[in-house]
mmCIF file of C-alpha atoms and ligand atoms in Angstrom:
data_model
loop_
_atom_site.group_PDB
_atom_site.id
_atom_site.type_symbol
_atom_site.label_atom_id
_atom_site.label_comp_id
_atom_site.label_asym_id
_atom_site.label_seq_id
_atom_site.Cartn_x
_atom_site.Cartn_y
_atom_site.Cartn_z
ATOM 1 C CA MET A 684 -10.283 2.830 0.245
ATOM 2 C CA SER A 685 -7.878 4.102 3.040
ATOM 3 C CA HIS A 686 -7.888 0.474 6.217
ATOM 4 C CA PRO A 687 -6.389 -1.228 7.951
ATOM 5 C CA VAL A 688 -4.260 -3.760 6.532
ATOM 6 C CA ALA A 689 -0.570 -6.269 7.047
ATOM 7 C CA LEU A 690 1.645 -8.340 4.704
ATOM 8 C CA ILE A 691 3.234 -11.164 7.289
ATOM 9 C CA TYR A 692 5.997 -12.026 6.190
ATOM 10 C CA SER A 693 9.187 -13.014 7.975
ATOM 11 C CA ASP A 694 12.757 -14.028 7.142
ATOM 12 C CA ALA A 695 12.289 -17.086 9.355
ATOM 13 C CA TYR A 696 8.890 -18.228 6.768
ATOM 14 C CA GLN A 697 13.100 -19.495 4.944
ATOM 15 C CA GLY A 698 12.404 -22.956 7.452
ATOM 16 C CA TYR A 699 9.669 -24.069 5.976
ATOM 17 C CA ARG A 700 12.185 -26.233 3.400
ATOM 18 C CA PHE A 701 11.704 -30.292 2.766
ATOM 19 C CA SER A 702 15.024 -30.619 1.118
ATOM 20 C CA PRO A 703 17.361 -28.499 -1.589
ATOM 21 C CA ASP A 704 15.430 -29.869 -4.607
ATOM 22 C CA HIS A 705 12.064 -30.273 -3.412
ATOM 23 C CA PRO A 706 9.775 -27.498 -5.765
ATOM 24 C CA PHE A 707 7.427 -26.308 -2.746
ATOM 25 C CA ASN A 708 10.693 -23.339 -1.548
ATOM 26 C CA PRO A 709 10.262 -20.742 0.129
ATOM 27 C CA ILE A 710 12.457 -18.420 -1.314
ATOM 28 C CA ARG A 711 9.765 -16.718 -4.393
ATOM 29 C CA LEU A 712 8.224 -15.204 -0.284
ATOM 30 C CA ARG A 713 11.497 -13.759 -0.175
ATOM 31 C CA TRP A 714 11.726 -12.668 -4.068
ATOM 32 C CA THR A 715 7.727 -11.522 -3.406
ATOM 33 C CA TYR A 716 8.091 -9.723 -0.371
ATOM 34 C CA GLU A 717 11.532 -8.001 -2.118
ATOM 35 C CA MET A 718 9.560 -6.865 -4.671
ATOM 36 C CA ILE A 719 6.255 -5.884 -3.183
ATOM 37 C CA GLU A 720 9.373 -3.202 -0.699
ATOM 38 C CA GLU A 721 10.653 -2.589 -4.422
ATOM 39 C CA LEU A 722 7.580 -1.460 -5.826
ATOM 40 C CA GLY A 723 6.832 0.989 -3.364
ATOM 41 C CA LEU A 724 4.084 -1.270 -2.570
ATOM 42 C CA LEU A 725 4.949 -1.251 1.631
ATOM 43 C CA ALA A 726 4.553 1.440 4.665
ATOM 44 C CA PRO A 727 7.053 0.128 7.766
ATOM 45 C CA SER A 728 3.618 -0.455 9.324
ATOM 46 C CA GLU A 729 1.546 -2.065 6.953
ATOM 47 C CA LEU A 730 4.739 -4.921 8.187
ATOM 48 C CA ARG A 731 2.863 -7.827 10.625
ATOM 49 C CA GLY A 732 5.468 -10.633 11.495
ATOM 50 C CA PRO A 733 3.684 -13.760 11.619
ATOM 51 C CA GLU A 734 3.590 -15.573 15.999
ATOM 52 C CA PRO A 735 3.701 -19.107 16.046
ATOM 53 C CA ALA A 736 0.472 -21.653 16.560
ATOM 54 C CA SER A 737 0.230 -23.220 19.595
ATOM 55 C CA ASP A 738 -1.059 -26.604 20.500
ATOM 56 C CA GLU A 739 -4.180 -25.717 21.454
ATOM 57 C CA ALA A 740 -4.855 -23.729 18.140
ATOM 58 C CA LEU A 741 -3.533 -26.419 16.103
ATOM 59 C CA LEU A 742 -5.072 -29.293 17.866
ATOM 60 C CA ARG A 743 -8.533 -27.360 17.235
ATOM 61 C CA VAL A 744 -8.195 -29.234 13.380
ATOM 62 C CA HIS A 745 -5.236 -31.912 14.163
ATOM 63 C CA THR A 746 -5.230 -35.244 15.987
ATOM 64 C CA PRO A 747 -2.980 -35.489 18.785
ATOM 65 C CA SER A 748 -1.699 -38.438 17.254
ATOM 66 C CA TYR A 749 -0.778 -36.410 14.284
ATOM 67 C CA LEU A 750 1.526 -33.850 16.523
ATOM 68 C CA GLU A 751 3.812 -35.932 18.453
ATOM 69 C CA GLU A 752 4.101 -37.616 14.749
ATOM 70 C CA VAL A 753 4.816 -34.384 13.752
ATOM 71 C CA ARG A 754 7.258 -33.302 15.814
ATOM 72 C CA ARG A 755 8.578 -36.618 16.562
ATOM 73 C CA LEU A 756 9.993 -36.366 12.454
ATOM 74 C CA SER A 757 10.509 -32.477 13.262
ATOM 75 C CA SER A 758 13.488 -33.432 16.430
ATOM 76 C CA GLY A 759 15.167 -35.937 14.221
ATOM 77 C CA GLY A 760 13.394 -38.899 14.501
ATOM 78 C CA ALA A 761 13.606 -41.527 11.919
ATOM 79 C CA VAL A 762 10.756 -42.131 9.525
ATOM 80 C CA ARG A 763 8.726 -45.211 9.959
ATOM 81 C CA GLU A 764 6.186 -47.471 8.531
ATOM 82 C CA SER A 765 3.066 -45.659 11.221
ATOM 83 C CA SER A 766 4.933 -41.643 9.455
ATOM 84 C CA LEU A 767 3.351 -42.775 6.143
ATOM 85 C CA LEU A 768 -0.777 -42.711 7.754
ATOM 86 C CA TYR A 769 -0.131 -39.519 8.192
ATOM 87 C CA GLY A 770 1.116 -38.630 4.819
ATOM 88 C CA LEU A 771 5.005 -38.066 6.034
ATOM 89 C CA GLY A 772 7.950 -39.885 4.862
ATOM 90 C CA THR A 773 6.130 -38.983 1.559
ATOM 91 C CA GLU A 774 7.835 -37.642 -1.270
ATOM 92 C CA ASP A 775 5.939 -34.642 -1.241
ATOM 93 C CA ASP A 776 6.176 -34.143 2.107
ATOM 94 C CA PRO A 777 9.036 -36.365 3.822
ATOM 95 C CA GLY A 778 9.818 -34.694 6.692
ATOM 96 C CA PHE A 779 12.959 -32.580 8.088
ATOM 97 C CA PRO A 780 14.018 -31.109 10.578
ATOM 98 C CA GLY A 781 12.487 -28.269 12.973
ATOM 99 C CA MET A 782 9.233 -28.901 10.768
ATOM 100 C CA HIS A 783 7.057 -28.829 13.508
ATOM 101 C CA GLU A 784 8.754 -24.929 14.128
ATOM 102 C CA ALA A 785 8.520 -24.225 10.571
ATOM 103 C CA ALA A 786 4.561 -25.662 9.688
ATOM 104 C CA ALA A 787 3.567 -23.631 12.798
ATOM 105 C CA LEU A 788 4.637 -20.963 11.810
ATOM 106 C CA ALA A 789 3.125 -20.041 8.752
ATOM 107 C CA VAL A 790 0.034 -21.500 10.238
ATOM 108 C CA GLY A 791 0.607 -18.940 12.737
ATOM 109 C CA GLY A 792 1.031 -15.797 10.202
ATOM 110 C CA THR A 793 -2.635 -16.836 8.987
ATOM 111 C CA LEU A 794 -3.996 -17.289 12.644
ATOM 112 C CA GLY A 795 -2.987 -14.113 13.475
ATOM 113 C CA ALA A 796 -3.828 -12.605 10.640
ATOM 114 C CA ALA A 797 -7.460 -14.359 10.438
ATOM 115 C CA ARG A 798 -8.087 -12.638 14.394
ATOM 116 C CA ALA A 799 -6.917 -9.943 13.570
ATOM 117 C CA VAL A 800 -9.542 -9.307 10.590
ATOM 118 C CA ALA A 801 -12.688 -10.951 13.620
ATOM 119 C CA SER A 802 -11.445 -8.241 15.864
ATOM 120 C CA GLY A 803 -11.599 -5.403 13.250
ATOM 121 C CA ASP A 804 -7.934 -4.859 13.838
ATOM 122 C CA LEU A 805 -7.413 -5.451 10.444
ATOM 123 C CA VAL A 806 -9.133 -4.762 7.274
ATOM 124 C CA HIS A 807 -7.344 -7.110 4.837
ATOM 125 C CA ALA A 808 -4.341 -9.527 5.382
ATOM 126 C CA PHE A 809 -2.630 -11.235 3.166
ATOM 127 C CA ASN A 810 0.052 -13.945 4.564
ATOM 128 C CA ILE A 811 2.077 -15.027 1.269
ATOM 129 C CA GLY A 812 3.451 -18.297 4.064
ATOM 130 C CA GLY A 813 0.342 -18.838 3.948
ATOM 131 C CA GLY A 814 -2.463 -21.016 2.493
ATOM 132 C CA LEU A 815 -1.874 -25.736 2.709
ATOM 133 C CA HIS A 816 -5.169 -26.509 1.991
ATOM 134 C CA HIS A 817 -4.425 -30.148 1.719
ATOM 135 C CA ALA A 818 -3.673 -30.385 5.163
ATOM 136 C CA PHE A 819 -5.829 -33.230 6.716
ATOM 137 C CA ALA A 820 -6.702 -33.458 10.613
ATOM 138 C CA ALA A 821 -5.162 -36.205 10.518
ATOM 139 C CA GLN A 822 -2.634 -35.658 7.604
ATOM 140 C CA ALA A 823 0.618 -34.689 5.495
ATOM 141 C CA ALA A 824 -0.637 -34.136 1.970
ATOM 142 C CA GLY A 825 0.949 -31.908 -1.003
ATOM 143 C CA PHE A 826 3.263 -30.063 0.879
ATOM 144 C CA CYS A 827 1.220 -29.203 3.791
ATOM 145 C CA ILE A 828 1.588 -30.100 6.987
ATOM 146 C CA TYR A 829 -1.002 -27.778 9.409
ATOM 147 C CA ASN A 830 -3.945 -25.992 7.783
ATOM 148 C CA ASP A 831 -3.698 -22.849 8.604
ATOM 149 C CA ILE A 832 -6.866 -22.285 5.703
ATOM 150 C CA ALA A 833 -9.039 -24.134 8.424
ATOM 151 C CA LEU A 834 -7.655 -22.850 11.921
ATOM 152 C CA ALA A 835 -7.854 -18.591 10.083
ATOM 153 C CA ILE A 836 -11.695 -19.733 9.452
ATOM 154 C CA LEU A 837 -12.394 -21.448 12.730
ATOM 155 C CA ALA A 838 -10.669 -17.834 14.311
ATOM 156 C CA LEU A 839 -13.440 -16.197 11.808
ATOM 157 C CA ARG A 840 -16.091 -18.609 12.849
ATOM 158 C CA ASP A 841 -15.822 -17.850 16.824
ATOM 159 C CA ALA A 842 -16.256 -14.380 16.457
ATOM 160 C CA GLY A 843 -19.438 -15.829 14.908
ATOM 161 C CA LEU A 844 -19.001 -15.167 11.256
ATOM 162 C CA LYS A 845 -19.739 -17.323 8.479
ATOM 163 C CA VAL A 846 -17.275 -17.702 6.294
ATOM 164 C CA ALA A 847 -16.458 -17.942 2.314
ATOM 165 C CA TYR A 848 -13.602 -19.624 0.928
ATOM 166 C CA ILE A 849 -12.465 -18.848 -2.239
ATOM 167 C CA ASP A 850 -9.173 -21.094 -3.800
ATOM 168 C CA ILE A 851 -7.887 -20.167 -7.178
ATOM 169 C CA ASP A 852 -5.114 -22.837 -6.871
ATOM 170 C CA VAL A 853 -4.320 -25.400 -9.491
ATOM 171 C CA HIS A 854 -5.380 -27.712 -6.954
ATOM 172 C CA HIS A 855 -7.879 -28.304 -5.809
ATOM 173 C CA GLY A 856 -8.552 -27.059 -1.916
ATOM 174 C CA ASP A 857 -9.235 -30.800 -1.018
ATOM 175 C CA GLY A 858 -8.088 -30.653 2.645
ATOM 176 C CA VAL A 859 -10.016 -27.375 3.867
ATOM 177 C CA GLN A 860 -13.235 -28.948 1.789
ATOM 178 C CA GLU A 861 -12.886 -31.840 3.902
ATOM 179 C CA ILE A 862 -12.368 -30.270 7.344
ATOM 180 C CA PHE A 863 -15.742 -28.425 6.069
ATOM 181 C CA TYR A 864 -18.088 -30.557 4.319
ATOM 182 C CA ARG A 865 -20.602 -30.740 7.091
ATOM 183 C CA ASP A 866 -21.262 -27.379 8.363
ATOM 184 C CA PRO A 867 -23.168 -24.692 7.016
ATOM 185 C CA ASP A 868 -21.249 -21.786 7.587
ATOM 186 C CA VAL A 869 -18.586 -22.200 5.690
ATOM 187 C CA LEU A 870 -18.871 -22.521 2.331
ATOM 188 C CA THR A 871 -15.380 -23.289 0.030
ATOM 189 C CA ILE A 872 -15.473 -22.656 -3.352
ATOM 190 C CA SER A 873 -12.984 -24.577 -5.412
ATOM 191 C CA PHE A 874 -11.513 -23.403 -8.575
ATOM 192 C CA HIS A 875 -8.851 -25.806 -10.161
ATOM 193 C CA GLU A 876 -7.461 -28.298 -13.206
ATOM 194 C CA SER A 877 -9.623 -31.055 -12.735
ATOM 195 C CA GLY A 878 -8.490 -34.007 -11.211
ATOM 196 C CA ARG A 879 -8.364 -36.897 -13.626
ATOM 197 C CA TYR A 880 -5.198 -35.249 -14.940
ATOM 198 C CA LEU A 881 -3.792 -32.959 -12.127
ATOM 199 C CA PHE A 882 -2.926 -34.186 -8.013
ATOM 200 C CA PRO A 883 -5.514 -34.504 -5.358
ATOM 201 C CA GLY A 884 -8.098 -36.167 -7.700
ATOM 202 C CA THR A 885 -10.839 -35.249 -6.389
ATOM 203 C CA GLY A 886 -12.850 -31.748 -6.397
ATOM 204 C CA GLY A 887 -15.398 -33.144 -8.967
ATOM 205 C CA VAL A 888 -18.487 -30.700 -9.666
ATOM 206 C CA GLU A 889 -21.144 -33.836 -7.665
ATOM 207 C CA GLU A 890 -18.861 -32.190 -4.300
ATOM 208 C CA LEU A 891 -21.078 -30.533 -2.351
ATOM 209 C CA GLY A 892 -21.579 -30.918 0.618
ATOM 210 C CA ALA A 893 -22.891 -33.226 3.296
ATOM 211 C CA GLY A 894 -25.877 -33.443 5.531
ATOM 212 C CA PRO A 895 -26.671 -29.660 7.242
ATOM 213 C CA GLY A 896 -23.101 -28.711 4.658
ATOM 214 C CA LEU A 897 -25.389 -30.039 2.306
ATOM 215 C CA GLY A 898 -24.721 -26.825 -0.844
ATOM 216 C CA THR A 899 -21.876 -25.163 0.885
ATOM 217 C CA SER A 900 -19.489 -26.558 -0.932
ATOM 218 C CA LEU A 901 -18.374 -25.928 -4.514
ATOM 219 C CA ASN A 902 -15.934 -27.437 -7.328
ATOM 220 C CA VAL A 903 -15.542 -26.274 -10.011
ATOM 221 C CA PRO A 904 -12.739 -28.958 -12.158
ATOM 222 C CA LEU A 905 -12.257 -27.023 -15.019
ATOM 223 C CA GLU A 906 -9.516 -28.632 -18.531
ATOM 224 C CA PRO A 907 -6.042 -28.276 -19.241
ATOM 225 C CA PHE A 908 -4.838 -25.586 -21.050
ATOM 226 C CA THR A 909 -7.707 -23.397 -19.878
ATOM 227 C CA ASP A 910 -6.770 -19.742 -20.559
ATOM 228 C CA ASP A 911 -7.576 -16.555 -18.462
ATOM 229 C CA ALA A 912 -11.058 -15.476 -20.450
ATOM 230 C CA SER A 913 -12.357 -19.387 -20.125
ATOM 231 C CA TRP A 914 -10.877 -19.489 -16.185
ATOM 232 C CA LEU A 915 -12.483 -16.206 -15.667
ATOM 233 C CA GLU A 916 -15.996 -16.672 -17.524
ATOM 234 C CA LEU A 917 -16.332 -19.148 -14.816
ATOM 235 C CA PHE A 918 -15.383 -16.654 -11.992
ATOM 236 C CA GLU A 919 -17.628 -14.439 -13.023
ATOM 237 C CA ALA A 920 -20.417 -16.724 -13.552
ATOM 238 C CA ILE A 921 -20.152 -18.575 -10.070
ATOM 239 C CA VAL A 922 -18.200 -16.044 -7.274
ATOM 240 C CA PRO A 923 -20.679 -13.115 -7.220
ATOM 241 C CA PRO A 924 -23.916 -14.886 -7.212
ATOM 242 C CA ALA A 925 -23.214 -17.533 -4.688
ATOM 243 C CA LEU A 926 -21.799 -15.165 -2.162
ATOM 244 C CA ARG A 927 -24.349 -13.293 -2.761
ATOM 245 C CA ILE A 928 -26.961 -15.945 -1.499
ATOM 246 C CA PHE A 929 -25.121 -16.933 1.170
ATOM 247 C CA ARG A 930 -23.869 -13.832 2.671
ATOM 248 C CA PRO A 931 -20.323 -14.236 4.143
ATOM 249 C CA ASP A 932 -18.826 -11.863 6.810
ATOM 250 C CA ALA A 933 -15.654 -12.977 6.267
ATOM 251 C CA LEU A 934 -13.805 -13.739 2.860
ATOM 252 C CA VAL A 935 -10.606 -16.223 2.699
ATOM 253 C CA THR A 936 -9.230 -15.837 -0.531
ATOM 254 C CA LEU A 937 -5.677 -18.625 -1.907
ATOM 255 C CA HIS A 938 -4.629 -17.099 -4.101
ATOM 256 C CA GLY A 939 -2.094 -20.209 -5.359
ATOM 257 C CA CYS A 940 -0.245 -18.875 -9.177
ATOM 258 C CA ASP A 941 0.629 -22.323 -10.182
ATOM 259 C CA GLY A 942 -2.270 -22.200 -12.625
ATOM 260 C CA HIS A 943 0.176 -19.859 -15.075
ATOM 261 C CA VAL A 944 1.107 -20.431 -17.406
ATOM 262 C CA LEU A 945 4.906 -21.115 -17.523
ATOM 263 C CA ASP A 946 3.928 -23.084 -14.033
ATOM 264 C CA PRO A 947 6.485 -26.568 -14.260
ATOM 265 C CA LEU A 948 3.598 -28.320 -12.653
ATOM 266 C CA ALA A 949 -0.043 -28.189 -13.936
ATOM 267 C CA ASP A 950 -1.481 -27.619 -17.289
ATOM 268 C CA MET A 951 -3.027 -23.887 -17.420
ATOM 269 C CA ARG A 952 -2.809 -21.176 -19.561
ATOM 270 C CA LEU A 953 -3.138 -17.835 -17.453
ATOM 271 C CA THR A 954 -0.738 -15.156 -17.175
ATOM 272 C CA THR A 955 -0.719 -12.573 -14.158
ATOM 273 C CA ARG A 956 -3.729 -10.953 -15.711
ATOM 274 C CA PHE A 957 -5.263 -13.397 -14.695
ATOM 275 C CA TYR A 958 -4.357 -13.130 -10.957
ATOM 276 C CA TRP A 959 -5.000 -8.963 -10.884
ATOM 277 C CA ARG A 960 -8.422 -9.897 -12.325
ATOM 278 C CA THR A 961 -9.386 -12.036 -9.594
ATOM 279 C CA ALA A 962 -8.210 -10.306 -6.835
ATOM 280 C CA ALA A 963 -9.530 -7.247 -8.047
ATOM 281 C CA ARG A 964 -13.259 -8.658 -8.131
ATOM 282 C CA LEU A 965 -12.617 -9.953 -5.055
ATOM 283 C CA HIS A 966 -11.318 -7.337 -3.825
ATOM 284 C CA GLU A 967 -14.567 -5.354 -4.540
ATOM 285 C CA LEU A 968 -16.595 -8.614 -3.119
ATOM 286 C CA ALA A 969 -14.811 -8.412 0.093
ATOM 287 C CA HIS A 970 -17.033 -4.262 0.504
ATOM 288 C CA GLU A 971 -19.909 -5.644 -1.157
ATOM 289 C CA VAL A 972 -21.117 -8.487 0.734
ATOM 290 C CA ALA A 973 -18.686 -9.058 3.386
ATOM 291 C CA GLY A 974 -18.222 -6.286 5.428
ATOM 292 C CA GLY A 975 -14.667 -5.943 3.721
ATOM 293 C CA ARG A 976 -13.573 -8.684 6.223
ATOM 294 C CA TRP A 977 -10.661 -10.723 3.459
ATOM 295 C CA LEU A 978 -7.997 -12.691 4.202
ATOM 296 C CA GLY A 979 -5.669 -14.078 1.300
ATOM 297 C CA LEU A 980 -3.407 -16.181 1.862
ATOM 298 C CA GLY A 981 -0.588 -17.518 -0.921
ATOM 299 C CA GLY A 982 -0.424 -21.371 -1.702
ATOM 300 C CA GLY A 983 1.083 -23.219 -4.979
ATOM 301 C CA GLY A 984 2.760 -21.410 -6.981
ATOM 302 C CA TYR A 985 6.264 -23.535 -8.352
ATOM 303 C CA GLU A 986 7.972 -20.587 -11.293
ATOM 304 C CA LEU A 987 9.170 -19.440 -8.227
ATOM 305 C CA LEU A 988 11.040 -16.503 -10.162
ATOM 306 C CA ARG A 989 9.010 -15.385 -12.647
ATOM 307 C CA VAL A 990 5.390 -15.618 -11.902
ATOM 308 C CA VAL A 991 5.163 -15.329 -8.136
ATOM 309 C CA PRO A 992 5.772 -11.653 -6.651
ATOM 310 C CA ARG A 993 4.265 -10.580 -9.623
ATOM 311 C CA ALA A 994 1.357 -12.407 -9.528
ATOM 312 C CA TRP A 995 1.240 -12.263 -5.227
ATOM 313 C CA SER A 996 2.662 -8.023 -5.750
ATOM 314 C CA LEU A 997 -0.500 -8.058 -8.025
ATOM 315 C CA VAL A 998 -2.620 -9.267 -5.509
ATOM 316 C CA TRP A 999 -1.033 -7.428 -2.355
ATOM 317 C CA ALA A 1000 -1.437 -4.001 -4.246
ATOM 318 C CA GLU A 1001 -4.885 -4.250 -4.777
ATOM 319 C CA MET A 1002 -5.604 -5.265 -1.223
ATOM 320 C CA ARG A 1003 -4.193 -2.168 0.373
ATOM 321 C CA GLY A 1004 -6.250 0.209 -2.100
ATOM 322 C CA THR A 1005 -3.063 0.548 -5.218
ATOM 323 C CA PRO A 1006 -3.337 -0.834 -7.581
ATOM 324 C CA LEU A 1007 -1.166 -1.668 -10.477
ATOM 325 C CA PRO A 1008 -1.453 -0.077 -13.530
ATOM 326 C CA GLU A 1009 -1.114 -2.565 -16.398
ATOM 327 C CA GLU A 1010 2.154 -0.788 -18.004
ATOM 328 C CA THR A 1011 4.039 -1.202 -14.465
ATOM 329 C CA ARG A 1012 7.545 -2.054 -15.058
ATOM 330 C CA VAL A 1013 9.346 -4.957 -12.808
ATOM 331 C CA PRO A 1014 12.012 -2.606 -10.119
ATOM 332 C CA THR A 1015 15.278 -2.985 -12.399
ATOM 333 C CA ALA A 1016 17.650 -3.393 -9.684
ATOM 334 C CA PHE A 1017 15.299 -6.863 -9.160
ATOM 335 C CA ASN A 1018 15.817 -8.044 -12.448
ATOM 336 C CA ARG A 1019 19.711 -7.240 -12.442
ATOM 337 C CA ARG A 1020 20.032 -9.274 -9.335
ATOM 338 C CA HIS A 1021 18.163 -12.055 -10.247
ATOM 339 C CA GLN A 1022 18.782 -12.832 -13.502
ATOM 340 C CA PRO A 1023 20.529 -16.385 -14.588
ATOM 341 C CA PRO A 1024 23.382 -15.979 -15.939
ATOM 342 C CA GLY A 1025 22.289 -18.102 -19.311
ATOM 343 C CA GLU A 1026 18.559 -17.850 -19.514
ATOM 344 C CA ALA A 1027 15.578 -15.677 -21.409
ATOM 345 C CA PRO A 1028 15.446 -11.866 -20.013
ATOM 346 C CA LEU A 1029 12.895 -12.371 -16.502
ATOM 347 C CA PRO A 1030 9.517 -9.896 -17.487
ATOM 348 C CA ASP A 1031 9.719 -6.492 -17.533
ATOM 349 C CA LEU A 1032 6.376 -5.733 -16.456
ATOM 350 C CA VAL A 1033 4.337 -7.207 -13.613
ATOM 351 C CA VAL A 1034 0.517 -7.701 -15.280
ATOM 352 C CA ASP A 1035 1.517 -10.297 -18.468
ATOM 353 C CA PRO A 1036 1.707 -8.885 -21.970
ATOM 354 C CA GLN A 1037 -2.131 -10.332 -23.446
ATOM 355 C CA ASP A 1038 -0.044 -11.862 -25.933
ATOM 356 C CA LEU A 1039 1.783 -14.001 -23.859
ATOM 357 C CA VAL A 1040 -0.460 -16.850 -24.240
ATOM 358 C CA PRO A 1041 -1.074 -17.037 -27.996
ATOM 359 C CA ALA A 1042 -4.659 -18.622 -28.534
ATOM 360 C CA LEU A 1043 -4.226 -23.021 -29.868
ATOM 361 C CA ASP A 1044 -6.622 -24.340 -31.891
ATOM 362 C CA ARG A 1045 -8.611 -25.987 -29.581
ATOM 363 C CA GLN A 1046 -9.282 -23.133 -27.022
ATOM 364 C CA GLY A 1047 -12.960 -23.243 -28.475
ATOM 365 C CA GLU A 1048 -13.303 -26.285 -27.035
ATOM 366 C CA ILE A 1049 -11.497 -26.127 -23.979
ATOM 367 C CA SER A 1050 -13.856 -23.103 -23.056
ATOM 368 C CA GLY A 1051 -17.261 -24.912 -24.676
ATOM 369 C CA ARG A 1052 -16.399 -27.924 -21.558
ATOM 370 C CA ASN A 1053 -15.500 -25.455 -19.192
ATOM 371 C CA ARG A 1054 -19.376 -24.000 -20.047
ATOM 372 C CA ALA A 1055 -20.637 -27.183 -19.693
ATOM 373 C CA THR A 1056 -18.310 -27.160 -16.577
ATOM 374 C CA LEU A 1057 -20.729 -24.774 -15.628
ATOM 375 C CA ALA A 1058 -24.136 -25.645 -17.236
ATOM 376 C CA ARG A 1059 -23.794 -29.259 -14.705
ATOM 377 C CA LEU A 1060 -23.569 -27.351 -11.070
ATOM 378 C CA ARG A 1061 -26.026 -24.347 -12.211
ATOM 379 C CA GLN A 1062 -28.209 -27.606 -12.321
ATOM 380 C CA ILE A 1063 -27.170 -29.000 -8.551
ATOM 381 C CA SER A 1064 -25.782 -26.262 -6.929
ATOM 382 C CA PRO A 1065 -28.464 -24.180 -4.676
ATOM 383 C CA LEU A 1066 -26.078 -21.516 -4.863
ATOM 384 C CA LEU A 1067 -26.132 -21.049 -8.251
HETATM 385 ZN ZN1 ZN B 1188 -1.370 -25.679 -6.393
#
């Protein structure tokens, strides 16, 4: 499977930084890039830098007054009462100098990749700095300022392509869902920890789309402490059949790795095997149903050093057609450079060992509840 692919990355992504102690830390992108390079997974021709998205592009998704407020805070304006209406100046999304430029660059990386996939210049692309699925038309949320995914989907739609968006980040892909909720040509599928326990609280099975788009939103809220086996069981029961019925011309996929057992913000018990397996399945499905057109994005992931670089190296290796064997070791130099003194040793295998996460006594009950969610979805979704 040899065809043009690109990894979108530049050190300029380091500018997307809310504050020194904010959990959304772009250093994870640098470390991912380093690991990919040191694993020998990056030919010079495969690396592309992002170009900032223009105002014209941003205004296809966002309102002029929202853009104005982002720019005002970006150039040093103070937070005021009305900033909060736009979700800005909050704990999750405080303003910071250069915010507009940093966000426009992350978004532009995804948009450029989407245009290249739409034109056939690239078959697959992976923007590790993209995946800002919580941003709404006039509101920042969940560390997301502009919605790169929505811009990318519109670029693919411009080329006449039907798009399926598959989100395996541990949080509900609420911004993307809302923007395309009434659109019959965009299918959104989000797997996430149930909104009863986790931000943003939405993403129940009954959210199926509206108007002409009824049936083209699918939500799979999962129980806390879900493991690889149960999540993969639902993924397999839902994604391939839904895609075969919907028949998209392109896949946009979000590989947020905050469902990993070591991630500090959520409660799931996944290992990097899950991101390895889902990348392989999405790759196969892209070729089976979508003419190979596949745009992958990063997303969440707050275990910056022990999880994100490994999870996304696995996704990228799969995408370029050189999937990593199970026994692949993290490059020694990487661990030597980054081992924090006095802490547990960094993982030495890219694919976590199967027994990393011992089964809980309650694992059967958790899987059972997830199966009940699947049964409910089968009753109400026209795609299953
Ligand atoms: Zn997330």
